[in-house]
Amino acid sequence: MARFTRKAIIQTFREMLEKTPLDKITVTNIIEKCEINRNTFYYHFRDIYDLLESFFKEELERVIEANTNESWQNMLRDVLQMVTENRQIVYHIFNSLNRDQLERYVFDSTNKHMYELVKKEAEGLNVTDEDIRFVSEFYQYAFTGFFLKFLWSDMKPDIEDFIDRLNTIIDGNIQLALKNCSDKNNNSPKNRTNQ
């Protein structure tokens, strides 16, 4: 029953975002529409922003999980298509949040998946987990920046052209960054004394 209630709250929130900017939606609006009491809402979520975070995670996870064995290009394509298809919701959120909140939501939602992608690229190389995380974070910031640019440009860039241009810049660079880390690790004084 609790999972059903949580899903109902998220679905109601989604429906409200189609018509109303985030900063105009209140807990009272949600509980009235869901026909639940305030305690039920707070059992599942700390506040509207906690609900927003759950909404983001659920929406992005659905798209990203469908692409777990796919390339970053396919994953990004699906995310951008989802964003374009839900344009009104996205702009109701986008125009209600400050830039830091939005960047954090986008950055945090790509964390696990970018790390896994970089870790897969690192197979067979002498890199530490710290190296993998550092390279992963670099590309998370790059993707977050390009995603925000896509939003700021009113989603005008053609998705395929956008991905193709990103691919031109990124192709082989994750592997190269990891190889550079591996070379540095292989040539470190600590490593030379152990040989």
PDB file of C-alpha atoms in Angstrom:
ATOM      1  CA  MET A   1       0.000   0.000   0.000  1.00  0.00           C
ATOM      2  CA  ALA A   2       2.833   2.427   0.866  1.00  0.00           C
ATOM      3  CA  ARG A   3       4.535   1.908  -2.526  1.00  0.00           C
ATOM      4  CA  PHE A   4       1.225   2.513  -4.264  1.00  0.00           C
ATOM      5  CA  THR A   5       0.698   5.742  -2.302  1.00  0.00           C
ATOM      6  CA  ARG A   6       4.232   6.922  -3.091  1.00  0.00           C
ATOM      7  CA  LYS A   7       3.696   6.237  -6.798  1.00  0.00           C
ATOM      8  CA  ALA A   8       0.327   8.019  -6.693  1.00  0.00           C
ATOM      9  CA  ILE A   9       1.929  11.100  -5.137  1.00  0.00           C
ATOM     10  CA  ILE A  10       4.667  11.142  -7.784  1.00  0.00           C
ATOM     11  CA  GLN A  11       2.133  10.646 -10.589  1.00  0.00           C
ATOM     12  CA  THR A  12      -0.073  13.445  -9.230  1.00  0.00           C
ATOM     13  CA  PHE A  13       2.985  15.691  -8.988  1.00  0.00           C
ATOM     14  CA  ARG A  14       3.818  14.877 -12.613  1.00  0.00           C
ATOM     15  CA  GLU A  15       0.287  15.752 -13.729  1.00  0.00           C
ATOM     16  CA  MET A  16       0.426  19.023 -11.808  1.00  0.00           C
ATOM     17  CA  LEU A  17       3.791  19.920 -13.378  1.00  0.00           C
ATOM     18  CA  GLU A  18       2.213  19.624 -16.825  1.00  0.00           C
ATOM     19  CA  LYS A  19      -0.008  22.603 -15.966  1.00  0.00           C
ATOM     20  CA  THR A  20       1.701  24.459 -13.119  1.00  0.00           C
ATOM     21  CA  PRO A  21       5.223  25.807 -12.475  1.00  0.00           C
ATOM     22  CA  LEU A  22       7.034  24.025  -9.662  1.00  0.00           C
ATOM     23  CA  ASP A  23       7.175  27.105  -7.461  1.00  0.00           C
ATOM     24  CA  LYS A  24       3.355  27.322  -7.531  1.00  0.00           C
ATOM     25  CA  ILE A  25       2.786  23.708  -6.400  1.00  0.00           C
ATOM     26  CA  THR A  26       2.324  23.209  -2.668  1.00  0.00           C
ATOM     27  CA  VAL A  27       2.080  20.189  -0.417  1.00  0.00           C
ATOM     28  CA  THR A  28      -1.519  21.235   0.234  1.00  0.00           C
ATOM     29  CA  ASN A  29      -2.278  21.100  -3.527  1.00  0.00           C
ATOM     30  CA  ILE A  30      -0.812  17.614  -3.749  1.00  0.00           C
ATOM     31  CA  ILE A  31      -2.549  16.147  -0.710  1.00  0.00           C
ATOM     32  CA  GLU A  32      -5.906  17.549  -1.821  1.00  0.00           C
ATOM     33  CA  LYS A  33      -5.525  16.128  -5.320  1.00  0.00           C
ATOM     34  CA  CYS A  34      -4.317  12.743  -3.971  1.00  0.00           C
ATOM     35  CA  GLU A  35      -6.955  12.727  -1.241  1.00  0.00           C
ATOM     36  CA  ILE A  36      -4.401  11.877   1.432  1.00  0.00           C
ATOM     37  CA  ASN A  37      -3.511  13.583   4.679  1.00  0.00           C
ATOM     38  CA  ARG A  38      -0.425  15.688   5.300  1.00  0.00           C
ATOM     39  CA  ASN A  39       1.219  12.983   7.451  1.00  0.00           C
ATOM     40  CA  THR A  40       0.985  10.517   4.560  1.00  0.00           C
ATOM     41  CA  PHE A  41       2.823  12.947   2.286  1.00  0.00           C
ATOM     42  CA  TYR A  42       5.527  13.526   4.907  1.00  0.00           C
ATOM     43  CA  TYR A  43       5.859   9.795   5.506  1.00  0.00           C
ATOM     44  CA  HIS A  44       7.138   9.496   1.925  1.00  0.00           C
ATOM     45  CA  PHE A  45       8.802  12.887   1.297  1.00  0.00           C
ATOM     46  CA  ARG A  46      10.486  15.575   3.408  1.00  0.00           C
ATOM     47  CA  ASP A  47       9.161  18.409   1.218  1.00  0.00           C
ATOM     48  CA  ILE A  48       8.409  19.390  -2.387  1.00  0.00           C
ATOM     49  CA  TYR A  49      12.113  19.296  -3.281  1.00  0.00           C
ATOM     50  CA  ASP A  50      12.474  15.767  -1.955  1.00  0.00           C
ATOM     51  CA  LEU A  51       9.461  14.826  -4.095  1.00  0.00           C
ATOM     52  CA  LEU A  52      11.066  16.584  -7.065  1.00  0.00           C
ATOM     53  CA  GLU A  53      14.276  14.635  -6.530  1.00  0.00           C
ATOM     54  CA  SER A  54      12.340  11.354  -6.430  1.00  0.00           C
ATOM     55  CA  PHE A  55      10.455  12.384  -9.560  1.00  0.00           C
ATOM     56  CA  PHE A  56      13.731  13.197 -11.354  1.00  0.00           C
ATOM     57  CA  LYS A  57      15.336   9.939 -10.286  1.00  0.00           C
ATOM     58  CA  GLU A  58      12.344   7.879 -11.349  1.00  0.00           C
ATOM     59  CA  GLU A  59      12.065   9.540 -14.768  1.00  0.00           C
ATOM     60  CA  LEU A  60      15.782   9.517 -15.538  1.00  0.00           C
ATOM     61  CA  GLU A  61      16.371   6.052 -14.103  1.00  0.00           C
ATOM     62  CA  ARG A  62      13.655   4.662 -16.349  1.00  0.00           C
ATOM     63  CA  VAL A  63      15.418   6.002 -19.434  1.00  0.00           C
ATOM     64  CA  ILE A  64      18.954   5.287 -18.265  1.00  0.00           C
ATOM     65  CA  GLU A  65      18.212   1.754 -17.030  1.00  0.00           C
ATOM     66  CA  ALA A  66      16.749   0.921 -20.444  1.00  0.00           C
ATOM     67  CA  ASN A  67      20.207   1.726 -21.832  1.00  0.00           C
ATOM     68  CA  THR A  68      22.486   0.016 -19.315  1.00  0.00           C
ATOM     69  CA  ASN A  69      24.361  -1.911 -21.988  1.00  0.00           C
ATOM     70  CA  GLU A  70      24.064   0.779 -24.611  1.00  0.00           C
ATOM     71  CA  SER A  71      26.452   3.547 -25.553  1.00  0.00           C
ATOM     72  CA  TRP A  72      26.390   6.967 -23.944  1.00  0.00           C
ATOM     73  CA  GLN A  73      25.073   8.243 -27.285  1.00  0.00           C
ATOM     74  CA  ASN A  74      21.931   6.088 -27.076  1.00  0.00           C
ATOM     75  CA  MET A  75      21.432   6.961 -23.422  1.00  0.00           C
ATOM     76  CA  LEU A  76      21.773  10.695 -24.106  1.00  0.00           C
ATOM     77  CA  ARG A  77      19.484  10.442 -27.145  1.00  0.00           C
ATOM     78  CA  ASP A  78      16.768   8.832 -25.024  1.00  0.00           C
ATOM     79  CA  VAL A  79      17.178  11.392 -22.228  1.00  0.00           C
ATOM     80  CA  LEU A  80      16.979  14.318 -24.680  1.00  0.00           C
ATOM     81  CA  GLN A  81      13.949  12.793 -26.400  1.00  0.00           C
ATOM     82  CA  MET A  82      12.246  12.304 -23.027  1.00  0.00           C
ATOM     83  CA  VAL A  83      13.011  15.915 -22.105  1.00  0.00           C
ATOM     84  CA  THR A  84      11.688  17.155 -25.456  1.00  0.00           C
ATOM     85  CA  GLU A  85       8.512  15.073 -25.148  1.00  0.00           C
ATOM     86  CA  ASN A  86       7.954  16.493 -21.649  1.00  0.00           C
ATOM     87  CA  ARG A  87       8.922  20.045 -22.568  1.00  0.00           C
ATOM     88  CA  GLN A  88       6.204  21.727 -20.490  1.00  0.00           C
ATOM     89  CA  ILE A  89       7.104  19.790 -17.344  1.00  0.00           C
ATOM     90  CA  VAL A  90      10.805  20.450 -17.866  1.00  0.00           C
ATOM     91  CA  TYR A  91      10.319  24.190 -18.247  1.00  0.00           C
ATOM     92  CA  HIS A  92       7.955  24.355 -15.281  1.00  0.00           C
ATOM     93  CA  ILE A  93      10.809  22.857 -13.239  1.00  0.00           C
ATOM     94  CA  PHE A  94      13.642  24.644 -15.061  1.00  0.00           C
ATOM     95  CA  ASN A  95      12.147  28.103 -14.611  1.00  0.00           C
ATOM     96  CA  SER A  96      11.360  27.509 -10.920  1.00  0.00           C
ATOM     97  CA  LEU A  97      14.743  26.273  -9.740  1.00  0.00           C
ATOM     98  CA  ASN A  98      17.931  28.190  -9.283  1.00  0.00           C
ATOM     99  CA  ARG A  99      20.829  27.099 -11.443  1.00  0.00           C
ATOM    100  CA  ASP A 100      22.676  25.320  -8.610  1.00  0.00           C
ATOM    101  CA  GLN A 101      19.693  23.102  -7.801  1.00  0.00           C
ATOM    102  CA  LEU A 102      19.189  22.175 -11.437  1.00  0.00           C
ATOM    103  CA  GLU A 103      22.866  21.389 -11.989  1.00  0.00           C
ATOM    104  CA  ARG A 104      22.924  19.252  -8.852  1.00  0.00           C
ATOM    105  CA  TYR A 105      19.863  17.264  -9.940  1.00  0.00           C
ATOM    106  CA  VAL A 106      21.288  16.649 -13.413  1.00  0.00           C
ATOM    107  CA  PHE A 107      24.798  15.921 -12.113  1.00  0.00           C
ATOM    108  CA  ASP A 108      23.629  13.563  -9.361  1.00  0.00           C
ATOM    109  CA  SER A 109      21.352  11.630 -11.684  1.00  0.00           C
ATOM    110  CA  THR A 110      24.236  10.826 -14.051  1.00  0.00           C
ATOM    111  CA  ASN A 111      26.724   9.862 -11.317  1.00  0.00           C
ATOM    112  CA  LYS A 112      26.242   6.098 -11.162  1.00  0.00           C
ATOM    113  CA  HIS A 113      25.911   5.624 -14.901  1.00  0.00           C
ATOM    114  CA  MET A 114      28.902   7.739 -15.904  1.00  0.00           C
ATOM    115  CA  TYR A 115      31.011   5.951 -13.290  1.00  0.00           C
ATOM    116  CA  GLU A 116      29.986   2.554 -14.708  1.00  0.00           C
ATOM    117  CA  LEU A 117      30.733   3.698 -18.269  1.00  0.00           C
ATOM    118  CA  VAL A 118      34.208   4.952 -17.305  1.00  0.00           C
ATOM    119  CA  LYS A 119      34.895   1.857 -15.182  1.00  0.00           C
ATOM    120  CA  LYS A 120      34.095  -0.342 -18.186  1.00  0.00           C
ATOM    121  CA  GLU A 121      36.497   1.702 -20.336  1.00  0.00           C
ATOM    122  CA  ALA A 122      39.190   1.280 -17.653  1.00  0.00           C
ATOM    123  CA  GLU A 123      39.300  -2.517 -17.874  1.00  0.00           C
ATOM    124  CA  GLY A 124      42.861  -3.737 -18.320  1.00  0.00           C
ATOM    125  CA  LEU A 125      44.441  -0.400 -17.403  1.00  0.00           C
ATOM    126  CA  ASN A 126      46.480   0.354 -14.281  1.00  0.00           C
ATOM    127  CA  VAL A 127      44.076   2.924 -12.846  1.00  0.00           C
ATOM    128  CA  THR A 128      42.789   3.436  -9.340  1.00  0.00           C
ATOM    129  CA  ASP A 129      39.186   3.885  -8.336  1.00  0.00           C
ATOM    130  CA  GLU A 130      40.119   7.499  -7.592  1.00  0.00           C
ATOM    131  CA  ASP A 131      41.262   7.878 -11.235  1.00  0.00           C
ATOM    132  CA  ILE A 132      37.994   6.379 -12.486  1.00  0.00           C
ATOM    133  CA  ARG A 133      35.952   8.706 -10.273  1.00  0.00           C
ATOM    134  CA  PHE A 134      37.958  11.748 -11.362  1.00  0.00           C
ATOM    135  CA  VAL A 135      37.519  11.011 -15.082  1.00  0.00           C
ATOM    136  CA  SER A 136      33.868  10.156 -14.469  1.00  0.00           C
ATOM    137  CA  GLU A 137      33.240  13.477 -12.699  1.00  0.00           C
ATOM    138  CA  PHE A 138      34.945  15.398 -15.499  1.00  0.00           C
ATOM    139  CA  TYR A 139      32.563  13.912 -18.049  1.00  0.00           C
ATOM    140  CA  GLN A 140      29.586  14.338 -15.709  1.00  0.00           C
ATOM    141  CA  TYR A 141      30.296  18.065 -15.641  1.00  0.00           C
ATOM    142  CA  ALA A 142      30.687  18.134 -19.419  1.00  0.00           C
ATOM    143  CA  PHE A 143      27.386  16.312 -19.978  1.00  0.00           C
ATOM    144  CA  THR A 144      25.622  18.460 -17.380  1.00  0.00           C
ATOM    145  CA  GLY A 145      26.866  21.587 -19.149  1.00  0.00           C
ATOM    146  CA  PHE A 146      25.761  20.380 -22.569  1.00  0.00           C
ATOM    147  CA  PHE A 147      22.400  19.279 -21.182  1.00  0.00           C
ATOM    148  CA  LEU A 148      21.823  22.716 -19.651  1.00  0.00           C
ATOM    149  CA  LYS A 149      22.861  24.351 -22.925  1.00  0.00           C
ATOM    150  CA  PHE A 150      20.249  22.209 -24.671  1.00  0.00           C
ATOM    151  CA  LEU A 151      17.604  23.501 -22.227  1.00  0.00           C
ATOM    152  CA  TRP A 152      18.748  27.124 -22.445  1.00  0.00           C
ATOM    153  CA  SER A 153      18.553  26.995 -26.244  1.00  0.00           C
ATOM    154  CA  ASP A 154      14.851  26.105 -25.934  1.00  0.00           C
ATOM    155  CA  MET A 155      15.662  22.527 -27.023  1.00  0.00           C
ATOM    156  CA  LYS A 156      16.250  23.809 -30.540  1.00  0.00           C
ATOM    157  CA  PRO A 157      19.322  21.794 -31.517  1.00  0.00           C
ATOM    158  CA  ASP A 158      18.495  18.710 -33.541  1.00  0.00           C
ATOM    159  CA  ILE A 159      19.105  15.803 -31.171  1.00  0.00           C
ATOM    160  CA  GLU A 160      21.013  13.697 -33.711  1.00  0.00           C
ATOM    161  CA  ASP A 161      23.207  16.639 -34.741  1.00  0.00           C
ATOM    162  CA  PHE A 162      23.770  17.536 -31.078  1.00  0.00           C
ATOM    163  CA  ILE A 163      24.884  13.979 -30.237  1.00  0.00           C
ATOM    164  CA  ASP A 164      27.015  13.738 -33.392  1.00  0.00           C
ATOM    165  CA  ARG A 165      28.850  16.945 -32.476  1.00  0.00           C
ATOM    166  CA  LEU A 166      29.405  15.726 -28.904  1.00  0.00           C
ATOM    167  CA  ASN A 167      30.663  12.402 -30.233  1.00  0.00           C
ATOM    168  CA  THR A 168      33.184  14.225 -32.433  1.00  0.00           C
ATOM    169  CA  ILE A 169      34.625  15.865 -29.328  1.00  0.00           C
ATOM    170  CA  ILE A 170      34.391  12.914 -26.935  1.00  0.00           C
ATOM    171  CA  ASP A 171      35.113   9.869 -29.120  1.00  0.00           C
ATOM    172  CA  GLY A 172      38.142   8.110 -27.664  1.00  0.00           C
ATOM    173  CA  ASN A 173      38.807  10.774 -25.038  1.00  0.00           C
ATOM    174  CA  ILE A 174      37.537   8.781 -22.061  1.00  0.00           C
ATOM    175  CA  GLN A 175      39.902   5.965 -23.011  1.00  0.00           C
ATOM    176  CA  LEU A 176      42.726   8.471 -23.587  1.00  0.00           C
ATOM    177  CA  ALA A 177      42.176  10.103 -20.173  1.00  0.00           C
ATOM    178  CA  LEU A 178      42.282   6.685 -18.511  1.00  0.00           C
ATOM    179  CA  LYS A 179      45.396   5.709 -20.477  1.00  0.00           C
ATOM    180  CA  ASN A 180      47.077   8.921 -19.303  1.00  0.00           C
ATOM    181  CA  CYS A 181      46.181   8.029 -15.698  1.00  0.00           C
ATOM    182  CA  SER A 182      47.526   4.517 -16.242  1.00  0.00           C
ATOM    183  CA  ASP A 183      50.781   5.841 -17.747  1.00  0.00           C
ATOM    184  CA  LYS A 184      51.182   8.226 -14.808  1.00  0.00           C
ATOM    185  CA  ASN A 185      50.576   5.380 -12.344  1.00  0.00           C
ATOM    186  CA  ASN A 186      53.063   3.128 -14.180  1.00  0.00           C
ATOM    187  CA  ASN A 187      55.729   5.858 -14.106  1.00  0.00           C
ATOM    188  CA  SER A 188      55.195   7.054 -10.534  1.00  0.00           C
ATOM    189  CA  PRO A 189      58.256   6.855  -8.237  1.00  0.00           C
ATOM    190  CA  LYS A 190      56.310   4.530  -5.936  1.00  0.00           C
ATOM    191  CA  ASN A 191      55.724   2.126  -8.803  1.00  0.00           C
ATOM    192  CA  ARG A 192      59.328   2.301 -10.082  1.00  0.00           C
ATOM    193  CA  THR A 193      60.747   1.307  -6.685  1.00  0.00           C
ATOM    194  CA  ASN A 194      58.507  -1.769  -6.623  1.00  0.00           C
ATOM    195  CA  GLN A 195      59.835  -3.041  -9.954  1.00  0.00           C
TER     196      GLN A 195
END
